[in-house]
């Protein structure tokens, strides 16, 4: 009985109590007073046990409620990185919760295991979603068009004429994709890193395509400049200006570095200046020729006017002779001279009109 009274908080107490009670009932050597005394002590032990059980039930209830709240917290972070931390806290609290009854402990543990299984299913779902998102990003990367084929130096200019614009568009698409990947909640860490690695690989290829574009377009720019330079030296100013304008416009459309673009602008400005000098020289030579031609026309007009004056004077003289003719024969000869003179006068007047017209045209050209 003393052992039973001191062990009310130990497991298996009811079994010991039933064994004591059976022994007490079967004992025949005890007096009534002894039996009653032992039975009273036994009942007090039962009261102590019941009080302990009530205290344990209250404590078990509190511990069970606390652990249930911990499982609620664990369920709330099923898809979070905090899950492991909360799970470790639950296990530690469960080990320290000694007042729990077996069924309570089993129920809590069963729910805990269920949450782990649910998390595993969610992680498998997340892994599948992440892998699908990764493959979609990679597919988009493979669909980018910047015309890089591994041997760019061998390409002709026509194959690389529009690559610069494609490179610029691809760069903008890659920047947008980097922002999208960074914010995409579907991607897990390893898949996010894999996509970023793929983007970096495409960045490298785009940079190679851009360098090749600079090279090919640089060669084209040099060719266009050489053509323009030769045109200024060897062509008439009008034809040279057409070449300068066309080649300059094409160079401005090429994919060149900022420094090369500035150089070609300066060089073409210098070619235009040379062409202006050439035009001025040609215009001066043309003006000299026009002025010389005008001088010749004016000299011819002066000479024609002098000759016309002489013809007119001679015609007036023949008219007087005709009026004073003393014979028919002489009159016929003078009439013939006068007819020829008047015809010559009309021819010279027409020639004078033509000269005046040429002089006006020459002066108009000089004024223009």
mmCIF file of C-alpha atoms in Angstrom, residues 109-323:
data_model
loop_
_atom_site.group_PDB
_atom_site.id
_atom_site.type_symbol
_atom_site.label_atom_id
_atom_site.label_comp_id
_atom_site.label_asym_id
_atom_site.label_seq_id
_atom_site.Cartn_x
_atom_site.Cartn_y
_atom_site.Cartn_z
ATOM 1 C CA UNK A 109 1.561 12.653 -34.981
ATOM 2 C CA UNK A 110 -0.834 11.383 -37.653
ATOM 3 C CA UNK A 111 -1.817 14.937 -38.554
ATOM 4 C CA UNK A 112 1.854 15.936 -38.598
ATOM 5 C CA UNK A 113 2.698 13.094 -40.991
ATOM 6 C CA UNK A 114 -0.263 14.065 -43.173
ATOM 7 C CA UNK A 115 1.050 17.612 -43.459
ATOM 8 C CA UNK A 116 4.438 16.282 -44.547
ATOM 9 C CA UNK A 117 2.772 14.157 -47.230
ATOM 10 C CA UNK A 118 0.705 17.135 -48.365
ATOM 11 C CA UNK A 119 3.859 19.267 -48.542
ATOM 12 C CA UNK A 120 5.564 16.563 -50.592
ATOM 13 C CA UNK A 121 2.682 16.570 -53.087
ATOM 14 C CA UNK A 122 2.784 20.365 -53.272
ATOM 15 C CA UNK A 123 6.537 20.338 -53.798
ATOM 16 C CA UNK A 124 6.134 17.776 -56.584
ATOM 17 C CA UNK A 125 3.478 19.991 -58.154
ATOM 18 C CA UNK A 126 5.700 23.051 -57.762
ATOM 19 C CA UNK A 127 8.638 21.152 -59.238
ATOM 20 C CA UNK A 128 6.559 20.173 -62.272
ATOM 21 C CA UNK A 129 5.268 23.739 -62.703
ATOM 22 C CA UNK A 130 8.801 25.097 -62.348
ATOM 23 C CA UNK A 131 10.186 22.649 -64.896
ATOM 24 C CA UNK A 132 7.405 23.526 -67.349
ATOM 25 C CA UNK A 133 8.090 27.251 -66.901
ATOM 26 C CA UNK A 134 11.826 26.662 -67.418
ATOM 27 C CA UNK A 135 11.216 24.762 -70.655
ATOM 28 C CA UNK A 136 8.867 27.508 -71.882
ATOM 29 C CA UNK A 137 11.507 30.188 -71.268
ATOM 30 C CA UNK A 138 14.167 28.101 -73.021
ATOM 31 C CA UNK A 139 11.833 27.596 -75.984
ATOM 32 C CA UNK A 140 11.318 31.363 -76.209
ATOM 33 C CA UNK A 141 15.076 31.895 -76.092
ATOM 34 C CA UNK A 142 15.611 29.450 -78.940
ATOM 35 C CA UNK A 143 12.994 31.360 -80.953
ATOM 36 C CA UNK A 144 14.889 34.671 -80.822
ATOM 37 C CA UNK A 145 16.172 35.785 -84.241
ATOM 38 C CA UNK A 146 19.518 37.557 -84.385
ATOM 39 C CA UNK A 147 21.019 35.619 -87.351
ATOM 40 C CA UNK A 148 24.068 34.110 -85.696
ATOM 41 C CA UNK A 149 25.225 30.891 -87.347
ATOM 42 C CA UNK A 150 28.697 30.248 -85.954
ATOM 43 C CA UNK A 151 30.653 31.500 -88.987
ATOM 44 C CA UNK A 152 29.643 35.167 -89.275
ATOM 45 C CA UNK A 153 32.845 36.460 -90.906
ATOM 46 C CA UNK A 154 32.058 34.445 -94.022
ATOM 47 C CA UNK A 155 28.674 36.086 -94.502
ATOM 48 C CA UNK A 156 28.082 38.668 -97.211
ATOM 49 C CA UNK A 157 26.826 42.144 -96.350
ATOM 50 C CA UNK A 158 23.346 41.353 -97.667
ATOM 51 C CA UNK A 159 23.024 38.575 -95.053
ATOM 52 C CA UNK A 160 23.993 40.958 -92.258
ATOM 53 C CA UNK A 161 22.264 44.106 -93.486
ATOM 54 C CA UNK A 162 19.397 43.900 -90.945
ATOM 55 C CA UNK A 163 21.149 42.040 -88.112
ATOM 56 C CA UNK A 164 21.843 45.215 -86.155
ATOM 57 C CA UNK A 165 18.120 45.910 -85.827
ATOM 58 C CA UNK A 166 17.529 42.281 -84.828
ATOM 59 C CA UNK A 167 20.287 42.540 -82.205
ATOM 60 C CA UNK A 168 18.702 45.671 -80.727
ATOM 61 C CA UNK A 169 15.277 43.997 -80.603
ATOM 62 C CA UNK A 170 16.762 40.827 -79.066
ATOM 63 C CA UNK A 171 18.525 42.837 -76.351
ATOM 64 C CA UNK A 172 15.233 44.446 -75.363
ATOM 65 C CA UNK A 173 13.528 41.035 -75.324
ATOM 66 C CA UNK A 174 16.297 39.583 -73.132
ATOM 67 C CA UNK A 175 16.060 42.486 -70.667
ATOM 68 C CA UNK A 176 12.294 42.023 -70.429
ATOM 69 C CA UNK A 177 12.723 38.262 -69.983
ATOM 70 C CA UNK A 178 15.256 38.758 -67.169
ATOM 71 C CA UNK A 179 12.750 40.901 -65.284
ATOM 72 C CA UNK A 180 10.014 38.351 -65.952
ATOM 73 C CA UNK A 181 12.132 35.401 -64.757
ATOM 74 C CA UNK A 182 13.140 37.275 -61.608
ATOM 75 C CA UNK A 183 9.482 37.830 -60.659
ATOM 76 C CA UNK A 184 8.048 34.489 -61.869
ATOM 77 C CA UNK A 185 6.712 32.704 -58.762
ATOM 78 C CA UNK A 186 6.471 29.394 -60.629
ATOM 79 C CA UNK A 187 10.243 28.994 -60.877
ATOM 80 C CA UNK A 188 12.149 27.209 -58.139
ATOM 81 C CA UNK A 189 15.699 28.234 -57.367
ATOM 82 C CA UNK A 190 17.503 25.676 -59.521
ATOM 83 C CA UNK A 191 15.217 26.255 -62.527
ATOM 84 C CA UNK A 192 15.451 30.038 -62.143
ATOM 85 C CA UNK A 193 19.251 29.746 -62.183
ATOM 86 C CA UNK A 194 19.078 27.427 -65.214
ATOM 87 C CA UNK A 195 16.993 29.991 -67.133
ATOM 88 C CA UNK A 196 19.390 32.801 -66.191
ATOM 89 C CA UNK A 197 22.294 30.635 -67.403
ATOM 90 C CA UNK A 198 20.508 30.115 -70.730
ATOM 91 C CA UNK A 199 19.881 33.867 -71.003
ATOM 92 C CA UNK A 200 23.566 34.578 -70.377
ATOM 93 C CA UNK A 201 24.494 32.094 -73.104
ATOM 94 C CA UNK A 202 22.186 33.879 -75.559
ATOM 95 C CA UNK A 203 23.627 37.254 -74.435
ATOM 96 C CA UNK A 204 27.075 35.965 -75.406
ATOM 97 C CA UNK A 205 25.875 34.837 -78.834
ATOM 98 C CA UNK A 206 24.061 38.143 -79.378
ATOM 99 C CA UNK A 207 27.271 40.007 -78.504
ATOM 100 C CA UNK A 208 29.154 37.910 -81.061
ATOM 101 C CA UNK A 209 26.511 38.670 -83.678
ATOM 102 C CA UNK A 210 26.771 42.368 -82.833
ATOM 103 C CA UNK A 211 30.573 42.344 -83.137
ATOM 104 C CA UNK A 212 30.315 40.638 -86.519
ATOM 105 C CA UNK A 213 27.686 43.161 -87.598
ATOM 106 C CA UNK A 214 30.058 45.993 -86.652
ATOM 107 C CA UNK A 215 32.785 44.315 -88.709
ATOM 108 C CA UNK A 216 30.677 43.612 -91.821
ATOM 109 C CA UNK A 217 28.959 47.003 -91.748
ATOM 110 C CA UNK A 218 32.304 48.698 -91.143
ATOM 111 C CA UNK A 219 33.655 47.143 -94.337
ATOM 112 C CA UNK A 220 30.533 48.255 -96.200
ATOM 113 C CA UNK A 221 30.924 51.809 -94.854
ATOM 114 C CA UNK A 222 34.553 51.924 -96.009
ATOM 115 C CA UNK A 223 33.493 50.758 -99.482
ATOM 116 C CA UNK A 224 30.780 53.428 -99.684
ATOM 117 C CA UNK A 225 33.189 56.141 -98.552
ATOM 118 C CA UNK A 226 35.793 55.114 -101.141
ATOM 119 C CA UNK A 227 33.136 55.240 -103.866
ATOM 120 C CA UNK A 228 32.081 58.727 -102.763
ATOM 121 C CA UNK A 229 35.695 59.913 -102.614
ATOM 122 C CA UNK A 230 36.339 58.660 -106.162
ATOM 123 C CA UNK A 231 33.096 60.255 -107.375
ATOM 124 C CA UNK A 232 34.153 63.682 -106.078
ATOM 125 C CA UNK A 233 37.514 63.317 -107.825
ATOM 126 C CA UNK A 234 36.351 61.865 -111.129
ATOM 127 C CA UNK A 235 32.705 62.753 -111.777
ATOM 128 C CA UNK A 236 30.910 65.917 -112.723
ATOM 129 C CA UNK A 237 29.636 67.809 -109.671
ATOM 130 C CA UNK A 238 26.001 66.845 -110.244
ATOM 131 C CA UNK A 239 26.739 63.129 -110.586
ATOM 132 C CA UNK A 240 29.188 63.241 -107.679
ATOM 133 C CA UNK A 241 26.555 64.920 -105.480
ATOM 134 C CA UNK A 242 24.093 62.110 -106.232
ATOM 135 C CA UNK A 243 26.677 59.499 -105.178
ATOM 136 C CA UNK A 244 27.541 61.473 -102.034
ATOM 137 C CA UNK A 245 23.892 61.764 -101.042
ATOM 138 C CA UNK A 246 23.051 58.091 -101.661
ATOM 139 C CA UNK A 247 26.190 56.686 -100.022
ATOM 140 C CA UNK A 248 25.914 59.025 -97.038
ATOM 141 C CA UNK A 249 22.315 57.963 -96.458
ATOM 142 C CA UNK A 250 23.273 54.281 -96.598
ATOM 143 C CA UNK A 251 26.152 54.787 -94.150
ATOM 144 C CA UNK A 252 23.755 56.448 -91.715
ATOM 145 C CA UNK A 253 21.607 53.311 -91.857
ATOM 146 C CA UNK A 254 24.530 50.984 -91.088
ATOM 147 C CA UNK A 255 25.275 49.387 -87.704
ATOM 148 C CA UNK A 256 28.393 51.327 -86.672
ATOM 149 C CA UNK A 257 29.998 52.295 -83.404
ATOM 150 C CA UNK A 258 29.427 55.823 -82.171
ATOM 151 C CA UNK A 259 33.060 56.724 -82.910
ATOM 152 C CA UNK A 260 32.916 55.357 -86.482
ATOM 153 C CA UNK A 261 29.624 57.137 -87.102
ATOM 154 C CA UNK A 262 31.169 60.438 -85.981
ATOM 155 C CA UNK A 263 34.229 59.844 -88.192
ATOM 156 C CA UNK A 264 32.172 59.136 -91.291
ATOM 157 C CA UNK A 265 30.054 62.227 -90.681
ATOM 158 C CA UNK A 266 33.207 64.334 -90.530
ATOM 159 C CA UNK A 267 34.700 62.668 -93.612
ATOM 160 C CA UNK A 268 31.531 63.139 -95.668
ATOM 161 C CA UNK A 269 31.324 66.767 -94.563
ATOM 162 C CA UNK A 270 34.845 67.178 -95.921
ATOM 163 C CA UNK A 271 33.828 65.515 -99.217
ATOM 164 C CA UNK A 272 30.864 67.865 -99.515
ATOM 165 C CA UNK A 273 33.217 70.800 -98.915
ATOM 166 C CA UNK A 274 35.546 69.527 -101.648
ATOM 167 C CA UNK A 275 32.575 69.148 -103.962
ATOM 168 C CA UNK A 276 31.507 72.730 -103.227
ATOM 169 C CA UNK A 277 35.012 73.943 -104.118
ATOM 170 C CA UNK A 278 34.875 71.870 -107.287
ATOM 171 C CA UNK A 279 31.465 73.310 -108.157
ATOM 172 C CA UNK A 280 32.697 76.844 -107.523
ATOM 173 C CA UNK A 281 35.725 76.258 -109.748
ATOM 174 C CA UNK A 282 33.546 74.728 -112.466
ATOM 175 C CA UNK A 283 31.091 77.600 -112.186
ATOM 176 C CA UNK A 284 33.884 80.159 -112.421
ATOM 177 C CA UNK A 285 35.242 78.434 -115.528
ATOM 178 C CA UNK A 286 31.746 78.268 -116.994
ATOM 179 C CA UNK A 287 31.189 81.974 -116.258
ATOM 180 C CA UNK A 288 34.477 82.840 -117.921
ATOM 181 C CA UNK A 289 33.368 80.886 -120.973
ATOM 182 C CA UNK A 290 29.959 82.536 -120.960
ATOM 183 C CA UNK A 291 31.442 86.016 -120.653
ATOM 184 C CA UNK A 292 33.924 85.270 -123.436
ATOM 185 C CA UNK A 293 31.081 84.028 -125.612
ATOM 186 C CA UNK A 294 29.068 87.149 -124.817
ATOM 187 C CA UNK A 295 32.001 89.331 -125.800
ATOM 188 C CA UNK A 296 32.226 87.501 -129.099
ATOM 189 C CA UNK A 297 28.495 87.972 -129.689
ATOM 190 C CA UNK A 298 28.732 91.676 -128.878
ATOM 191 C CA UNK A 299 31.704 92.049 -131.218
ATOM 192 C CA UNK A 300 29.849 90.228 -133.971
ATOM 193 C CA UNK A 301 26.817 92.459 -133.422
ATOM 194 C CA UNK A 302 28.953 95.598 -133.653
ATOM 195 C CA UNK A 303 30.516 94.385 -136.841
ATOM 196 C CA UNK A 304 27.128 93.423 -138.241
ATOM 197 C CA UNK A 305 25.684 96.830 -137.348
ATOM 198 C CA UNK A 306 28.573 98.544 -139.144
ATOM 199 C CA UNK A 307 28.053 96.357 -142.178
ATOM 200 C CA UNK A 308 24.305 96.931 -142.047
ATOM 201 C CA UNK A 309 24.861 100.692 -141.960
ATOM 202 C CA UNK A 310 27.026 100.436 -145.036
ATOM 203 C CA UNK A 311 24.447 98.311 -146.876
ATOM 204 C CA UNK A 312 21.658 100.722 -145.966
ATOM 205 C CA UNK A 313 23.727 103.708 -147.110
ATOM 206 C CA UNK A 314 24.514 101.963 -150.365
ATOM 207 C CA UNK A 315 20.816 101.162 -150.827
ATOM 208 C CA UNK A 316 19.894 104.837 -150.290
ATOM 209 C CA UNK A 317 22.552 105.758 -152.830
ATOM 210 C CA UNK A 318 21.147 103.289 -155.360
ATOM 211 C CA UNK A 319 17.664 104.667 -154.801
ATOM 212 C CA UNK A 320 19.006 108.142 -155.761
ATOM 213 C CA UNK A 321 20.765 106.683 -158.771
ATOM 214 C CA UNK A 322 17.596 104.953 -159.825
ATOM 215 C CA UNK A 323 15.690 108.231 -159.683
#
